[in-house]
CSV table of C-alpha atoms and ligand atoms in Angstrom, one decimal:
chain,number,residue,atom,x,y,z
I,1,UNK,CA,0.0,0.0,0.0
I,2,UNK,CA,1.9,3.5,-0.6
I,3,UNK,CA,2.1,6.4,1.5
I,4,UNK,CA,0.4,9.6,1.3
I,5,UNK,CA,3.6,11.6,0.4
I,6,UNK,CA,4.5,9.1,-2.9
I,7,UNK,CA,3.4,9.9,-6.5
I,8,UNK,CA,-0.2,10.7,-6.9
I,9,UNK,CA,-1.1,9.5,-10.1
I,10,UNK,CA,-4.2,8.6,-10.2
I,11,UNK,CA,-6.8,8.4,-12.3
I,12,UNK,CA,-10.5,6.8,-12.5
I,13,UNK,CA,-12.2,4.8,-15.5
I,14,UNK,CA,-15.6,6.3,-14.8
I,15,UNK,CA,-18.8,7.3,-16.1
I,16,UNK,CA,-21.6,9.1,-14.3
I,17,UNK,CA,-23.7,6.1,-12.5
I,18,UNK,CA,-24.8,5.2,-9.1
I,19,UNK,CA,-21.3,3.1,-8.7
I,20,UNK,CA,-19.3,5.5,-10.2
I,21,UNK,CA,-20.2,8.5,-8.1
I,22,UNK,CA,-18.6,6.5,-5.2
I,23,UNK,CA,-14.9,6.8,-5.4
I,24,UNK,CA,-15.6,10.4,-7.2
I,25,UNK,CA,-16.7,11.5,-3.8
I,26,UNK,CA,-14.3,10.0,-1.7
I,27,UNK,CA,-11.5,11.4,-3.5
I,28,UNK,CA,-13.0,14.7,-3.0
I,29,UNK,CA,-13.7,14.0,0.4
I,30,UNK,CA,-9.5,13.4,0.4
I,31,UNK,CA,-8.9,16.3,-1.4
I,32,UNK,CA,-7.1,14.2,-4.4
I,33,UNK,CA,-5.7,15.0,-7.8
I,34,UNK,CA,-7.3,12.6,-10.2
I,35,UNK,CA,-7.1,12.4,-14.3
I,36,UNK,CA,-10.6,11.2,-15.3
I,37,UNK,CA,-10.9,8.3,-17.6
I,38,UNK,CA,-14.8,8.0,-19.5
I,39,UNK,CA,-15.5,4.7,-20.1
I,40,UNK,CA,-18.8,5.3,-22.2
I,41,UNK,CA,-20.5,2.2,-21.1
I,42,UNK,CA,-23.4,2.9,-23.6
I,43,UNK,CA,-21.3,2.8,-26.3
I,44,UNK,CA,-19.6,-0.5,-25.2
I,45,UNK,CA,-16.0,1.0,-24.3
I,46,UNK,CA,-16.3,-1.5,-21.5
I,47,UNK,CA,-15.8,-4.1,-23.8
I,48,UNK,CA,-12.6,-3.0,-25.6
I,49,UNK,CA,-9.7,-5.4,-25.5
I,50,UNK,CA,-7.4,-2.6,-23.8
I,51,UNK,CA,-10.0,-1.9,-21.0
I,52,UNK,CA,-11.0,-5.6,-20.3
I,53,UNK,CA,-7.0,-6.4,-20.1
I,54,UNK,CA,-7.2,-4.3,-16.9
I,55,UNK,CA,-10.5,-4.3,-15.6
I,56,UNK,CA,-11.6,-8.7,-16.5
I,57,UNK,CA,-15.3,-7.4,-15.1
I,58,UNK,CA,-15.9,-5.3,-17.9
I,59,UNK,CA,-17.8,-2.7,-15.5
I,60,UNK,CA,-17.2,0.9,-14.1
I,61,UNK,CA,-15.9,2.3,-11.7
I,62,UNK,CA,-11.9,0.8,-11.7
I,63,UNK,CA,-8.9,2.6,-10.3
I,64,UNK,CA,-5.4,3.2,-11.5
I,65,UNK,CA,-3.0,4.3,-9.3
I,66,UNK,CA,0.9,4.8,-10.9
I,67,UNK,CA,2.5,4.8,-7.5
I,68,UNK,CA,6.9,5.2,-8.4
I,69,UNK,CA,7.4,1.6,-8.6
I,70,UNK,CA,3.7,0.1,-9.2
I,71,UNK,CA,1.0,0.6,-11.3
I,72,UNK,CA,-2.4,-0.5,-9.3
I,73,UNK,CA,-5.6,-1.3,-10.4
I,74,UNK,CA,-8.3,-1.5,-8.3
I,75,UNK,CA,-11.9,-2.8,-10.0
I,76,UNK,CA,-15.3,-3.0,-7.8
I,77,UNK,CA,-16.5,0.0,-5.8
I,78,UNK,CA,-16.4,-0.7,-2.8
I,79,UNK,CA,-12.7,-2.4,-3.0
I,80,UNK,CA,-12.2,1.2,-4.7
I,81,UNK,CA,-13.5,2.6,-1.5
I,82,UNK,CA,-11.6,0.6,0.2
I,83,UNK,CA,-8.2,1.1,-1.2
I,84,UNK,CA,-8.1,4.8,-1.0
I,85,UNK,CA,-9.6,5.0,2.7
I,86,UNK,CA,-6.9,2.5,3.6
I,87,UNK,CA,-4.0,4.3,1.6
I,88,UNK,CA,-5.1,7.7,2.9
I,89,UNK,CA,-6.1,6.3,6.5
I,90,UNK,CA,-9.1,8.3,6.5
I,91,UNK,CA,-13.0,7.6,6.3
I,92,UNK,CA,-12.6,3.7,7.7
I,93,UNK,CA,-12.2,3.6,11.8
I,94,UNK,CA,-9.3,2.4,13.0
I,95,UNK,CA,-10.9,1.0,16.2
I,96,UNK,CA,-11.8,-2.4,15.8
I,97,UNK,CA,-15.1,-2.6,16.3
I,98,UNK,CA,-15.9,0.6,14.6
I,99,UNK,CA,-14.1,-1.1,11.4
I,100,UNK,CA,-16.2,-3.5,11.4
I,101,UNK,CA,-19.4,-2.0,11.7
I,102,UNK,CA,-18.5,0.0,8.7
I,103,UNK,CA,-17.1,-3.0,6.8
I,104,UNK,CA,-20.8,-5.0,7.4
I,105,UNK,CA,-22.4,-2.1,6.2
I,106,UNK,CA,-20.2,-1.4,2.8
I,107,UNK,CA,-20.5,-4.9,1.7
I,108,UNK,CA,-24.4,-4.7,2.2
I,109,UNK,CA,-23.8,-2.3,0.3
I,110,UNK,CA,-22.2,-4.0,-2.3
I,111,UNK,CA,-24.5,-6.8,-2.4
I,112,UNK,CA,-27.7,-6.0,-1.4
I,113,UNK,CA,-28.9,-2.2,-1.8
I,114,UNK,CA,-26.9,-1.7,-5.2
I,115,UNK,CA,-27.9,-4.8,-7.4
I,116,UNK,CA,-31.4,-4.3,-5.9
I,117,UNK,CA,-31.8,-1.3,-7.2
I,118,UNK,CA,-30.2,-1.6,-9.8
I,119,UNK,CA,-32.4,-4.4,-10.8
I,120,UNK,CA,-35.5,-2.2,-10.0
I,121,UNK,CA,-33.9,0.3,-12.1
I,122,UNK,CA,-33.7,-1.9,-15.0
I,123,UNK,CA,-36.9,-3.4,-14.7
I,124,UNK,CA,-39.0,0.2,-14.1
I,125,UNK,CA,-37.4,2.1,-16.8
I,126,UNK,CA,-35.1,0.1,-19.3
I,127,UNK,CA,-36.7,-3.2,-20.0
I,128,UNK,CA,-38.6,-2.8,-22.9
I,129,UNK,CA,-41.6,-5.4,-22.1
I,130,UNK,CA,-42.9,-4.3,-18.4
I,131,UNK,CA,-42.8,-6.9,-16.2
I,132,UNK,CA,-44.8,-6.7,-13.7
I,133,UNK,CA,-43.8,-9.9,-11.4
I,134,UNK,CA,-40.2,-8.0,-11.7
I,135,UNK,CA,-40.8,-4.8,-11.1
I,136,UNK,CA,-42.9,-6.0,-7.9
I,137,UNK,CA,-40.6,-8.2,-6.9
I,138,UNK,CA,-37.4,-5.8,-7.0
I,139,UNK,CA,-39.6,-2.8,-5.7
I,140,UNK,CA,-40.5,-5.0,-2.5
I,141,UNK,CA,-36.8,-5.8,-2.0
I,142,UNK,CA,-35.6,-2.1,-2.2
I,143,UNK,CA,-38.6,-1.2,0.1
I,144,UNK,CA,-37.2,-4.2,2.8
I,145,UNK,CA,-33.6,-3.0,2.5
I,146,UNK,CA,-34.7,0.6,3.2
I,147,UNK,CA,-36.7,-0.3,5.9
I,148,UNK,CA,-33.1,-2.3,7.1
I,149,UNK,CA,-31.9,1.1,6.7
I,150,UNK,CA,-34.7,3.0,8.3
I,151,UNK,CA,-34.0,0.7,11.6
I,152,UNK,CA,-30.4,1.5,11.5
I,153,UNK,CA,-29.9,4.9,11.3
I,154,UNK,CA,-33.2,5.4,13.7
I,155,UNK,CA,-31.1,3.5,16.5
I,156,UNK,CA,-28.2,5.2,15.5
I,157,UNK,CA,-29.0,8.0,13.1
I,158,UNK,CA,-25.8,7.2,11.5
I,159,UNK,CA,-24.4,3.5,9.9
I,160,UNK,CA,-21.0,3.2,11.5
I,161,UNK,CA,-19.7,6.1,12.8
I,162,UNK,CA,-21.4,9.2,13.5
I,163,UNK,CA,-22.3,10.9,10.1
I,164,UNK,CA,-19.5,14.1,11.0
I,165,UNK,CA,-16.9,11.9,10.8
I,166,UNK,CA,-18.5,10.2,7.4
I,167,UNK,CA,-17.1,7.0,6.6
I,168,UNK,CA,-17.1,4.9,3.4
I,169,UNK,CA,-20.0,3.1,4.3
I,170,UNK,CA,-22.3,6.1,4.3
I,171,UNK,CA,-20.0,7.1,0.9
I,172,UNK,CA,-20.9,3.5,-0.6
I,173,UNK,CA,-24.8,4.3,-0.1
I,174,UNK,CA,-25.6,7.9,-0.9
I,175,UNK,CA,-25.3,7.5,-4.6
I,176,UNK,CA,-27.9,4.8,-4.4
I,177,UNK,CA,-30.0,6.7,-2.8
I,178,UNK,CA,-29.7,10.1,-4.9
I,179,UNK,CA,-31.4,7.7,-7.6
I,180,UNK,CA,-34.3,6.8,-4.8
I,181,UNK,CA,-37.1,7.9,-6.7
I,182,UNK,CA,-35.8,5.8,-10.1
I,183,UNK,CA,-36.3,2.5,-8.1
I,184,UNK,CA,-40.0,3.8,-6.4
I,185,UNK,CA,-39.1,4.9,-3.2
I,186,UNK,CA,-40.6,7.8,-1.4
I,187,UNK,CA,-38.1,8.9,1.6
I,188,UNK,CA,-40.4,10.8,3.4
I,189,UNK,CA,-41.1,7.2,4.4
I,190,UNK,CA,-37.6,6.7,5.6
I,191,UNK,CA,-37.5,9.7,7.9
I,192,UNK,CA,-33.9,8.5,9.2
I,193,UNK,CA,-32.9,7.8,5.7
I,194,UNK,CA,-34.0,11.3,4.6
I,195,UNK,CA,-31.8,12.8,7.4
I,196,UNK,CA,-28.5,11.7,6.5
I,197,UNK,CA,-28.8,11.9,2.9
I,198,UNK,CA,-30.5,15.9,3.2
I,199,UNK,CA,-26.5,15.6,5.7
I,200,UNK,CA,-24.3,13.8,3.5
I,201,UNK,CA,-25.6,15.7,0.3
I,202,UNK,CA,-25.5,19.4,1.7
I,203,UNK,CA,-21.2,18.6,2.0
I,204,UNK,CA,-19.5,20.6,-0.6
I,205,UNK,CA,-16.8,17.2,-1.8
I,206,UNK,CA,-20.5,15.5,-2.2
I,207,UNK,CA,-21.8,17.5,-4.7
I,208,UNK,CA,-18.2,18.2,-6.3
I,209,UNK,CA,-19.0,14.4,-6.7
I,210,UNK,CA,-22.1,14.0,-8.4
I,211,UNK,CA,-21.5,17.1,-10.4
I,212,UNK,CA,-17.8,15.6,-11.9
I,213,UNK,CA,-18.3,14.2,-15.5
I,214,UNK,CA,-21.8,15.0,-15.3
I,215,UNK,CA,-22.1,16.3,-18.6
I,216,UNK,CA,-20.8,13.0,-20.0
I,217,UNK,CA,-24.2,11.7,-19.4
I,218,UNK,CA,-25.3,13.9,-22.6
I,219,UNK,CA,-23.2,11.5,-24.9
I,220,UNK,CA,-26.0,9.1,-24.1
I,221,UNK,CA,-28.2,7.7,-21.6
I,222,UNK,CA,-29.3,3.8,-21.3
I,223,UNK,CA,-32.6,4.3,-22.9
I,224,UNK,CA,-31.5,3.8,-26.7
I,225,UNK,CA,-31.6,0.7,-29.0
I,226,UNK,CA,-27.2,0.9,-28.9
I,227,UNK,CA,-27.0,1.5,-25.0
I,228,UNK,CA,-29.2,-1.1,-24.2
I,229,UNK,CA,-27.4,-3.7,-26.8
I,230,UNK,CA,-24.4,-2.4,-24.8
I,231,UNK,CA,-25.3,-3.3,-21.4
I,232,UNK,CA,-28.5,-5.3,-21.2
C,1,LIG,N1,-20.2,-4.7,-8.3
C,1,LIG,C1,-19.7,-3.7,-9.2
C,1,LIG,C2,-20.8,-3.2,-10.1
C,1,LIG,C3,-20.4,-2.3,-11.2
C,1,LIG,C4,-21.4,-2.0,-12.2
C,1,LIG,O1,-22.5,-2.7,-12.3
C,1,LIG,N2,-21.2,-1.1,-13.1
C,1,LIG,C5,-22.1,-0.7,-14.1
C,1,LIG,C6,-22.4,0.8,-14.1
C,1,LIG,S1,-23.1,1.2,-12.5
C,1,LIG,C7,-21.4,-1.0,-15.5
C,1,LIG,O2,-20.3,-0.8,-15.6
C,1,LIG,N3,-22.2,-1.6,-16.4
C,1,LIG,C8,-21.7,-1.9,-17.7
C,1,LIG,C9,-22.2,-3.2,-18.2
C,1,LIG,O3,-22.9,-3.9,-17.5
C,1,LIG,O4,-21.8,-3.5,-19.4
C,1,LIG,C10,-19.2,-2.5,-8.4
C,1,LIG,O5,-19.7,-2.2,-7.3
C,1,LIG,O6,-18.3,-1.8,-8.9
Protein backbone atom coordinates (compact mmCIF):
# COMPACT_ATOMS: atom_id res chain seq x y z
CA UNK A 1 0.00 0.00 0.00
CA UNK A 2 1.88 3.53 -0.63
CA UNK A 3 2.11 6.43 1.45
CA UNK A 4 0.42 9.57 1.28
CA UNK A 5 3.60 11.60 0.39
CA UNK A 6 4.49 9.09 -2.91
CA UNK A 7 3.45 9.91 -6.49
CA UNK A 8 -0.22 10.75 -6.87
CA UNK A 9 -1.06 9.48 -10.09
CA UNK A 10 -4.18 8.55 -10.25
CA UNK A 11 -6.80 8.36 -12.31
CA UNK A 12 -10.52 6.75 -12.53
CA UNK A 13 -12.19 4.78 -15.49
CA UNK A 14 -15.58 6.30 -14.79
CA UNK A 15 -18.79 7.31 -16.13
CA UNK A 16 -21.55 9.13 -14.30
CA UNK A 17 -23.66 6.11 -12.48
CA UNK A 18 -24.75 5.20 -9.07
CA UNK A 19 -21.32 3.12 -8.71
CA UNK A 20 -19.34 5.46 -10.23
CA UNK A 21 -20.24 8.52 -8.07
CA UNK A 22 -18.64 6.53 -5.23
CA UNK A 23 -14.92 6.78 -5.39
CA UNK A 24 -15.59 10.42 -7.16
CA UNK A 25 -16.71 11.52 -3.79
CA UNK A 26 -14.26 10.04 -1.74
CA UNK A 27 -11.52 11.35 -3.52
CA UNK A 28 -12.99 14.72 -3.04
CA UNK A 29 -13.67 14.01 0.40
CA UNK A 30 -9.52 13.40 0.39
CA UNK A 31 -8.89 16.27 -1.40
CA UNK A 32 -7.14 14.16 -4.44
CA UNK A 33 -5.72 15.04 -7.84
CA UNK A 34 -7.34 12.55 -10.22
CA UNK A 35 -7.13 12.42 -14.32
CA UNK A 36 -10.55 11.21 -15.35
CA UNK A 37 -10.93 8.30 -17.65
CA UNK A 38 -14.85 8.00 -19.50
CA UNK A 39 -15.47 4.75 -20.12
CA UNK A 40 -18.82 5.25 -22.24
CA UNK A 41 -20.54 2.20 -21.11
CA UNK A 42 -23.39 2.92 -23.60
CA UNK A 43 -21.29 2.84 -26.26
CA UNK A 44 -19.65 -0.53 -25.17
CA UNK A 45 -16.01 1.00 -24.29
CA UNK A 46 -16.28 -1.50 -21.52
CA UNK A 47 -15.78 -4.12 -23.77
CA UNK A 48 -12.61 -3.04 -25.56
CA UNK A 49 -9.66 -5.41 -25.55
CA UNK A 50 -7.44 -2.59 -23.79
CA UNK A 51 -10.01 -1.95 -21.04
CA UNK A 52 -11.01 -5.58 -20.29
CA UNK A 53 -7.04 -6.38 -20.14
CA UNK A 54 -7.17 -4.33 -16.88
CA UNK A 55 -10.46 -4.29 -15.63
CA UNK A 56 -11.56 -8.68 -16.52
CA UNK A 57 -15.32 -7.44 -15.12
CA UNK A 58 -15.92 -5.26 -17.89
CA UNK A 59 -17.80 -2.73 -15.53
CA UNK A 60 -17.19 0.93 -14.13
CA UNK A 61 -15.94 2.30 -11.67
CA UNK A 62 -11.86 0.79 -11.68
CA UNK A 63 -8.93 2.58 -10.35
CA UNK A 64 -5.36 3.24 -11.50
CA UNK A 65 -2.97 4.29 -9.33
CA UNK A 66 0.85 4.78 -10.91
CA UNK A 67 2.46 4.82 -7.46
CA UNK A 68 6.93 5.22 -8.44
CA UNK A 69 7.37 1.62 -8.60
CA UNK A 70 3.67 0.11 -9.15
CA UNK A 71 0.95 0.58 -11.28
CA UNK A 72 -2.36 -0.49 -9.31
CA UNK A 73 -5.60 -1.33 -10.43
CA UNK A 74 -8.26 -1.54 -8.32
CA UNK A 75 -11.90 -2.76 -9.95
CA UNK A 76 -15.33 -3.01 -7.79
CA UNK A 77 -16.50 -0.05 -5.84
CA UNK A 78 -16.35 -0.75 -2.82
CA UNK A 79 -12.71 -2.35 -2.99
CA UNK A 80 -12.18 1.21 -4.68
CA UNK A 81 -13.50 2.64 -1.46
CA UNK A 82 -11.58 0.60 0.19
CA UNK A 83 -8.18 1.09 -1.18
CA UNK A 84 -8.09 4.80 -1.02
CA UNK A 85 -9.61 4.96 2.69
CA UNK A 86 -6.86 2.55 3.64
CA UNK A 87 -3.98 4.33 1.56
CA UNK A 88 -5.08 7.70 2.87
CA UNK A 89 -6.05 6.30 6.45
CA UNK A 90 -9.14 8.27 6.52
CA UNK A 91 -12.95 7.65 6.28
CA UNK A 92 -12.60 3.71 7.73
CA UNK A 93 -12.22 3.62 11.83
CA UNK A 94 -9.26 2.35 13.00
CA UNK A 95 -10.93 1.04 16.22
CA UNK A 96 -11.80 -2.43 15.75
CA UNK A 97 -15.08 -2.64 16.32
CA UNK A 98 -15.92 0.63 14.56
CA UNK A 99 -14.08 -1.12 11.39
CA UNK A 100 -16.19 -3.54 11.41
CA UNK A 101 -19.42 -2.01 11.68
CA UNK A 102 -18.47 0.01 8.71
CA UNK A 103 -17.07 -2.99 6.80
CA UNK A 104 -20.79 -5.02 7.40
CA UNK A 105 -22.41 -2.06 6.16
CA UNK A 106 -20.16 -1.45 2.79
CA UNK A 107 -20.52 -4.91 1.74
CA UNK A 108 -24.40 -4.71 2.21
CA UNK A 109 -23.84 -2.25 0.32
CA UNK A 110 -22.19 -4.05 -2.32
CA UNK A 111 -24.45 -6.85 -2.43
CA UNK A 112 -27.73 -5.96 -1.44
CA UNK A 113 -28.91 -2.21 -1.80
CA UNK A 114 -26.87 -1.74 -5.20
CA UNK A 115 -27.85 -4.84 -7.37
CA UNK A 116 -31.42 -4.35 -5.92
CA UNK A 117 -31.80 -1.34 -7.23
CA UNK A 118 -30.16 -1.56 -9.80
CA UNK A 119 -32.44 -4.39 -10.83
CA UNK A 120 -35.50 -2.20 -9.97
CA UNK A 121 -33.86 0.28 -12.12
CA UNK A 122 -33.74 -1.88 -15.00
CA UNK A 123 -36.94 -3.38 -14.67
CA UNK A 124 -38.99 0.18 -14.09
CA UNK A 125 -37.39 2.08 -16.82
CA UNK A 126 -35.14 0.14 -19.28
CA UNK A 127 -36.71 -3.18 -20.01
CA UNK A 128 -38.62 -2.82 -22.92
CA UNK A 129 -41.56 -5.40 -22.11
CA UNK A 130 -42.88 -4.30 -18.36
CA UNK A 131 -42.81 -6.91 -16.22
CA UNK A 132 -44.78 -6.68 -13.71
CA UNK A 133 -43.79 -9.95 -11.44
CA UNK A 134 -40.19 -8.01 -11.74
CA UNK A 135 -40.85 -4.80 -11.12
CA UNK A 136 -42.85 -5.98 -7.91
CA UNK A 137 -40.58 -8.20 -6.88
CA UNK A 138 -37.39 -5.77 -6.97
CA UNK A 139 -39.56 -2.79 -5.67
CA UNK A 140 -40.50 -4.95 -2.51
CA UNK A 141 -36.79 -5.84 -1.96
CA UNK A 142 -35.64 -2.08 -2.20
CA UNK A 143 -38.56 -1.23 0.10
CA UNK A 144 -37.23 -4.20 2.80
CA UNK A 145 -33.65 -2.97 2.47
CA UNK A 146 -34.68 0.60 3.19
CA UNK A 147 -36.72 -0.32 5.91
CA UNK A 148 -33.06 -2.30 7.07
CA UNK A 149 -31.87 1.10 6.70
CA UNK A 150 -34.71 3.02 8.30
CA UNK A 151 -33.99 0.69 11.63
CA UNK A 152 -30.40 1.47 11.50
CA UNK A 153 -29.91 4.92 11.33
CA UNK A 154 -33.17 5.37 13.74
CA UNK A 155 -31.12 3.50 16.53
CA UNK A 156 -28.18 5.18 15.53
CA UNK A 157 -28.98 8.00 13.11
CA UNK A 158 -25.83 7.21 11.54
CA UNK A 159 -24.40 3.45 9.93
CA UNK A 160 -21.02 3.21 11.50
CA UNK A 161 -19.70 6.09 12.80
CA UNK A 162 -21.44 9.23 13.50
CA UNK A 163 -22.34 10.88 10.12
CA UNK A 164 -19.54 14.14 10.98
CA UNK A 165 -16.92 11.89 10.79
CA UNK A 166 -18.49 10.15 7.35
CA UNK A 167 -17.11 6.95 6.64
CA UNK A 168 -17.14 4.93 3.39
CA UNK A 169 -19.97 3.05 4.25
CA UNK A 170 -22.29 6.08 4.32
CA UNK A 171 -19.98 7.07 0.88
CA UNK A 172 -20.88 3.48 -0.56
CA UNK A 173 -24.78 4.29 -0.10
CA UNK A 174 -25.60 7.88 -0.89
CA UNK A 175 -25.29 7.50 -4.65
CA UNK A 176 -27.89 4.82 -4.37
CA UNK A 177 -30.03 6.72 -2.79
CA UNK A 178 -29.72 10.06 -4.91
CA UNK A 179 -31.37 7.68 -7.57
CA UNK A 180 -34.32 6.81 -4.77
CA UNK A 181 -37.07 7.94 -6.73
CA UNK A 182 -35.78 5.81 -10.07
CA UNK A 183 -36.29 2.54 -8.06
CA UNK A 184 -40.00 3.77 -6.42
CA UNK A 185 -39.08 4.93 -3.18
CA UNK A 186 -40.58 7.76 -1.39
CA UNK A 187 -38.09 8.91 1.56
CA UNK A 188 -40.41 10.81 3.41
CA UNK A 189 -41.13 7.20 4.43
CA UNK A 190 -37.55 6.70 5.65
CA UNK A 191 -37.51 9.70 7.88
CA UNK A 192 -33.92 8.53 9.17
CA UNK A 193 -32.94 7.82 5.74
CA UNK A 194 -33.96 11.31 4.64
CA UNK A 195 -31.78 12.77 7.35
CA UNK A 196 -28.52 11.68 6.54
CA UNK A 197 -28.75 11.90 2.93
CA UNK A 198 -30.50 15.90 3.18
CA UNK A 199 -26.54 15.62 5.73
CA UNK A 200 -24.25 13.81 3.48
CA UNK A 201 -25.56 15.72 0.27
CA UNK A 202 -25.49 19.41 1.68
CA UNK A 203 -21.15 18.61 2.02
CA UNK A 204 -19.54 20.55 -0.64
CA UNK A 205 -16.81 17.20 -1.79
CA UNK A 206 -20.48 15.46 -2.25
CA UNK A 207 -21.80 17.46 -4.70
CA UNK A 208 -18.17 18.24 -6.29
CA UNK A 209 -18.99 14.39 -6.67
CA UNK A 210 -22.14 13.97 -8.39
CA UNK A 211 -21.45 17.14 -10.36
CA UNK A 212 -17.84 15.64 -11.92
CA UNK A 213 -18.29 14.23 -15.46
CA UNK A 214 -21.84 15.01 -15.27
CA UNK A 215 -22.15 16.30 -18.61
CA UNK A 216 -20.85 12.96 -19.97
CA UNK A 217 -24.19 11.68 -19.40
CA UNK A 218 -25.33 13.87 -22.58
CA UNK A 219 -23.20 11.45 -24.95
CA UNK A 220 -25.98 9.08 -24.14
CA UNK A 221 -28.20 7.70 -21.62
CA UNK A 222 -29.29 3.81 -21.28
CA UNK A 223 -32.59 4.32 -22.94
CA UNK A 224 -31.55 3.80 -26.75
CA UNK A 225 -31.60 0.65 -29.02
CA UNK A 226 -27.19 0.94 -28.93
CA UNK A 227 -27.03 1.52 -25.02
CA UNK A 228 -29.16 -1.05 -24.23
CA UNK A 229 -27.38 -3.66 -26.81
CA UNK A 230 -24.38 -2.39 -24.80
CA UNK A 231 -25.29 -3.27 -21.43
CA UNK A 232 -28.46 -5.31 -21.24
N1 LIG B 1 -20.20 -4.68 -8.31
C1 LIG B 1 -19.73 -3.66 -9.22
C2 LIG B 1 -20.84 -3.24 -10.12
C3 LIG B 1 -20.36 -2.29 -11.19
C4 LIG B 1 -21.42 -2.03 -12.23
O1 LIG B 1 -22.47 -2.68 -12.28
N2 LIG B 1 -21.15 -1.05 -13.08
C5 LIG B 1 -22.08 -0.73 -14.14
C6 LIG B 1 -22.40 0.75 -14.10
S1 LIG B 1 -23.12 1.20 -12.54
C7 LIG B 1 -21.41 -1.03 -15.46
O2 LIG B 1 -20.25 -0.81 -15.64
N3 LIG B 1 -22.18 -1.57 -16.40
C8 LIG B 1 -21.68 -1.88 -17.70
C9 LIG B 1 -22.17 -3.20 -18.22
O3 LIG B 1 -22.87 -3.92 -17.49
O4 LIG B 1 -21.85 -3.52 -19.36
C10 LIG B 1 -19.19 -2.46 -8.40
O5 LIG B 1 -19.71 -2.23 -7.30
O6 LIG B 1 -18.25 -1.80 -8.87
Amino acid sequence: MPTSDEAQDLARYYWPTPNGYKATILLEELGLTYQLLPINITQGDQHTAAYVRQVPTRKIPALRHQNTEVEQVVFESGAILLYLAEWQGRFLPQDADLRWQCLQWLFWQVGGLGPMAGQAHHFRVYADVKDDYAIERYERECQKLYAVLEGQLQAKSFLAVPYSIADIADIAVLPWVYRHVRHGIDLADYPSVLNLYTELMARPAVATGFSVGEDLMLEGGFNSAAAKKSLF
